[in-house]
Amino acid sequence: MYENITYEVKDGIGYLTINRPKALNALNTEVLKEIQKCLDEDIAPDDSINVVIVTGAGRAFVAGADIVEMKDATTNEGHAYTERGHKVMNTIDHMPKIFIAAVNGFALGGGCELSMACDIRLASEKAVFGQPEVGLGIIPGFGGTQRLPRLVGKGMAKYIILSATNIRADEAYRIGLVQKVVAPEELMPEAEKLAKKISSKAPIAVRQAKAAINAGLDTDLNTGSRFEIEAMTQCFASEDKTEGMTAFVEKRDPEFKNK
């Protein structure tokens, strides 16, 4: 069905893999189109999954955007390409489902931006992050100038972006870009463990929590607090809230039904 990515569902978890290992999974227009199609047609409508793991085939997560494609692009073509990249990242960021980036290797340029669009980032000890764009005459154009400062602070984001400095997994963890670093062979098991843990929680509450966090980061504290109140109210209207609290009182595991 896809030439540049693979997508499958196993045990209630979605697995989206960028699959251009010979090109280090670089994001060209066709890859972006396939990711968008997968998000829109396979992932978004599937109520059987709440969590998706995003990773890359081979030794890279995504080593950046496709320089060969961009090199001779016109201004209008560059604009369209950038818009397409933003659409993919924003779809992941705004979708109610939870996305875990399992960063197995190089996450540079568009790859770093893809990881940042996900909700949580786990990294192999071999992972490398960076935004090398200014060394190529452009800037991070798939959300990097916006998401990186929100994750690591303005000064650190400027240091990484303006100097085009790559950082290894331990440094990415230190500055808060990734949430956990594990041995390469432990990366997917750790991502699956986390995916199952999130999937075991009340789906409506998980979705509302993601929405509230995202909304709060885009506005002032008072407006974000109002959004949180409404999100909490939605949880109180759910059957899962009653089940979760009843199970707690009865000292048993809850059986959430996404209702």
Coordinates of C-alpha atoms in Angstrom, one line a residue:
M1 CA 0.0 0.0 0.0
Y2 CA 2.9 2.4 0.8
E3 CA 6.3 2.6 -0.8
N4 CA 8.2 4.7 1.7
I5 CA 6.5 3.9 5.1
T6 CA 5.0 0.9 6.8
Y7 CA 2.1 0.9 9.1
E8 CA 0.7 -2.0 11.2
V9 CA -1.4 -2.6 14.3
K10 CA -0.3 -5.1 16.9
D11 CA -2.0 -5.7 20.2
G12 CA -3.9 -2.4 20.1
I13 CA -0.8 -0.3 19.2
G14 CA -0.1 1.4 15.9
Y15 CA 3.4 1.2 14.4
L16 CA 4.3 3.9 11.9
T17 CA 7.8 3.3 10.4
I18 CA 9.6 5.6 7.9
N19 CA 11.1 3.1 5.5
R20 CA 13.7 4.6 3.3
P21 CA 16.8 3.2 4.9
K22 CA 19.1 3.8 1.9
A23 CA 18.2 7.5 2.1
L24 CA 18.4 7.5 5.9
N25 CA 14.6 7.9 5.8
A26 CA 14.8 11.5 4.5
L27 CA 11.5 13.2 4.1
N28 CA 10.7 14.0 0.5
T29 CA 7.3 15.0 -0.9
E30 CA 6.2 11.4 -1.5
V31 CA 7.1 10.4 2.1
L32 CA 5.2 13.3 3.5
K33 CA 2.2 12.4 1.3
E34 CA 2.3 8.8 2.5
I35 CA 2.6 9.8 6.2
Q36 CA -0.4 12.2 5.8
K37 CA -2.5 9.6 4.1
C38 CA -1.7 7.1 6.8
L39 CA -2.6 9.6 9.5
D40 CA -5.9 10.6 7.8
E41 CA -7.1 7.2 6.6
D42 CA -5.5 4.5 8.8
I43 CA -4.8 6.1 12.2
A44 CA -7.4 8.8 12.8
P45 CA -10.5 6.7 12.2
D46 CA -9.3 3.6 14.0
D47 CA -11.0 3.6 17.4
S48 CA -9.2 0.3 18.3
I49 CA -5.9 2.1 19.0
N50 CA -5.1 5.0 21.3
V51 CA -1.3 5.1 20.9
V52 CA 1.0 5.1 17.9
I53 CA 4.8 4.4 18.0
V54 CA 6.7 6.3 15.3
T55 CA 10.2 5.1 14.4
G56 CA 12.6 4.7 11.4
A57 CA 13.9 1.7 9.6
G58 CA 17.7 1.0 9.6
R59 CA 20.2 3.2 11.5
A60 CA 18.2 6.5 11.2
F61 CA 15.0 7.8 12.7
V62 CA 14.8 10.4 10.0
A63 CA 18.0 12.1 8.9
G64 CA 16.3 15.2 7.6
A65 CA 14.4 16.5 4.7
D66 CA 15.5 15.4 1.2
I67 CA 18.2 17.9 0.2
V68 CA 18.3 16.5 -3.4
E69 CA 14.6 17.5 -3.8
M70 CA 14.9 20.9 -2.2
K71 CA 18.2 21.9 -4.0
D72 CA 16.5 23.2 -7.2
A73 CA 13.1 24.0 -5.8
T74 CA 11.6 27.4 -6.7
T75 CA 10.2 29.8 -4.1
N76 CA 6.7 28.5 -4.7
E77 CA 7.8 24.9 -4.6
G78 CA 9.6 25.6 -1.3
H79 CA 6.5 27.1 0.1
A80 CA 4.3 24.2 -0.9
Y81 CA 6.9 21.7 0.5
T82 CA 7.1 23.6 3.8
E83 CA 3.3 23.7 4.1
R84 CA 3.1 20.0 3.5
G85 CA 5.6 19.3 6.3
H86 CA 3.7 21.6 8.7
K87 CA 0.5 19.8 7.9
V88 CA 2.0 16.4 8.8
M89 CA 3.5 17.7 12.0
N90 CA 0.4 19.5 13.1
T91 CA -1.8 16.5 12.3
I92 CA 0.3 14.4 14.7
D93 CA 0.4 17.2 17.3
H94 CA -3.3 17.9 17.3
M95 CA -4.6 14.3 16.8
P96 CA -6.3 13.0 20.0
K97 CA -4.3 9.8 19.8
I98 CA -0.9 9.7 21.6
F99 CA 2.3 9.4 19.5
I100 CA 5.5 8.1 20.9
A101 CA 8.7 8.7 19.0
A102 CA 11.1 5.8 19.3
V103 CA 14.3 7.6 18.1
N104 CA 16.6 4.8 17.0
G105 CA 19.4 6.9 15.3
F106 CA 19.8 10.2 13.4
A107 CA 16.9 12.6 14.1
L108 CA 18.1 15.6 12.1
G109 CA 16.2 18.5 10.5
G110 CA 12.8 17.2 9.6
G111 CA 13.5 14.1 11.7
C112 CA 14.0 16.2 14.8
E113 CA 10.9 18.1 14.0
L114 CA 8.9 14.8 13.5
S115 CA 10.0 13.6 16.9
M116 CA 9.0 16.9 18.5
A117 CA 5.5 16.7 16.9
C118 CA 5.1 13.5 18.9
D119 CA 3.8 13.6 22.5
I120 CA 6.7 11.7 24.1
R121 CA 10.3 11.0 22.8
L122 CA 12.3 7.9 23.8
A123 CA 15.8 7.6 22.4
S124 CA 18.4 5.0 21.8
E125 CA 21.8 5.7 23.2
K126 CA 22.8 5.9 19.5
A127 CA 20.4 8.7 18.7
V128 CA 21.6 12.1 17.5
F129 CA 19.4 15.2 17.3
G130 CA 20.0 18.4 15.5
Q131 CA 18.6 21.2 13.3
P132 CA 21.4 21.7 10.6
E133 CA 19.3 23.9 8.3
V134 CA 21.1 27.2 8.6
G135 CA 24.2 25.5 7.3
L136 CA 22.2 24.8 4.1
G137 CA 20.9 28.3 3.7
I138 CA 17.4 27.7 5.2
I139 CA 15.8 27.4 8.6
P140 CA 14.0 24.6 10.3
G141 CA 10.7 24.7 8.4
F142 CA 8.5 21.9 9.7
G143 CA 7.9 23.5 13.1
G144 CA 11.4 23.4 14.5
T145 CA 11.7 27.1 15.4
Q146 CA 8.4 26.8 17.3
R147 CA 8.5 23.5 19.0
L148 CA 12.1 23.3 20.1
P149 CA 11.9 26.5 22.2
R150 CA 8.8 25.2 23.8
L151 CA 10.5 22.0 24.8
V152 CA 14.0 23.2 25.8
G153 CA 13.7 27.0 26.3
K154 CA 14.6 29.9 24.0
G155 CA 18.3 30.1 24.7
M156 CA 19.0 26.4 24.2
A157 CA 16.8 26.3 21.0
K158 CA 18.8 29.3 19.6
Y159 CA 22.1 27.6 20.5
I160 CA 21.1 24.4 18.6
I161 CA 19.4 26.1 15.6
L162 CA 21.7 29.0 15.1
S163 CA 24.9 27.0 15.4
A164 CA 23.5 23.9 13.7
T165 CA 24.9 21.9 16.6
N166 CA 24.0 18.2 16.8
I167 CA 23.6 16.7 20.2
R168 CA 23.7 13.1 21.4
A169 CA 20.9 11.3 23.3
D170 CA 22.3 12.0 26.8
E171 CA 22.5 15.7 26.1
A172 CA 19.0 15.6 24.6
Y173 CA 17.8 14.0 27.8
R174 CA 19.6 16.6 30.0
I175 CA 17.9 19.5 28.3
G176 CA 14.5 17.9 28.2
L177 CA 14.2 17.1 24.5
V178 CA 13.7 13.4 25.2
Q179 CA 12.1 11.7 28.2
K180 CA 14.2 8.6 28.4
V181 CA 17.4 7.1 27.0
V182 CA 17.8 3.3 26.7
A183 CA 20.2 0.8 25.1
P184 CA 19.4 0.3 21.4
E185 CA 17.9 -3.2 21.9
E186 CA 15.7 -1.9 24.7
L187 CA 14.2 1.0 22.6
M188 CA 11.1 -0.7 21.0
P189 CA 10.3 -2.8 24.1
E190 CA 10.4 0.3 26.2
A191 CA 8.2 2.2 23.7
E192 CA 5.8 -0.7 23.7
K193 CA 5.7 -0.9 27.5
L194 CA 4.9 2.8 27.6
A195 CA 2.3 2.5 24.9
K196 CA 0.6 -0.3 26.8
K197 CA 0.6 1.7 30.0
I198 CA -1.0 4.7 28.4
S199 CA -3.5 2.5 26.6
S200 CA -4.5 1.0 29.9
K201 CA -5.7 4.4 31.2
A202 CA -9.1 6.0 30.5
P203 CA -9.0 6.9 26.8
I204 CA -11.3 10.0 27.2
A205 CA -9.1 11.3 30.1
V206 CA -5.9 10.7 28.1
R207 CA -7.3 12.6 25.1
Q208 CA -8.6 15.5 27.2
A209 CA -5.2 15.7 29.1
K210 CA -3.3 16.0 25.8
A211 CA -5.7 18.6 24.5
A212 CA -5.5 20.6 27.7
I213 CA -1.7 20.6 27.8
N214 CA -1.5 21.6 24.1
A215 CA -4.1 24.4 24.5
G216 CA -2.4 25.8 27.6
L217 CA 1.0 26.1 25.8
D218 CA -0.7 28.2 23.1
T219 CA -2.3 30.7 25.4
D220 CA -2.1 32.5 28.8
L221 CA -2.6 30.7 32.1
N222 CA -6.1 32.0 32.7
T223 CA -7.4 30.9 29.3
G224 CA -5.6 27.6 29.6
S225 CA -7.1 27.1 33.0
R226 CA -10.6 27.6 31.6
F227 CA -9.9 25.0 28.9
E228 CA -8.8 22.6 31.7
I229 CA -12.1 23.1 33.5
E230 CA -14.0 22.2 30.4
A231 CA -11.8 19.2 29.7
M232 CA -12.3 18.0 33.3
T233 CA -16.0 18.5 32.9
Q234 CA -16.0 16.2 29.8
C235 CA -14.3 13.5 31.9
F236 CA -17.0 13.8 34.6
A237 CA -19.6 13.2 31.9
S238 CA -18.0 9.9 30.9
E239 CA -18.8 6.4 32.1
D240 CA -15.1 5.7 32.4
K241 CA -14.8 8.3 35.2
T242 CA -17.4 6.3 37.2
E243 CA -15.7 3.0 36.4
G244 CA -12.2 4.3 37.3
M245 CA -13.3 5.7 40.7
T246 CA -15.5 2.8 41.5
A247 CA -12.6 0.4 40.7
F248 CA -10.3 2.5 42.9
V249 CA -12.7 2.3 45.9
E250 CA -13.3 -1.4 45.3
K251 CA -9.5 -2.0 45.0
R252 CA -9.6 -3.6 41.6
D253 CA -8.3 -2.8 38.1
P254 CA -10.7 -0.6 36.1
E255 CA -12.3 -1.8 32.8
F256 CA -12.5 1.3 30.7
K257 CA -14.8 1.3 27.7
N258 CA -14.0 4.7 26.1
K259 CA -17.4 6.0 26.9

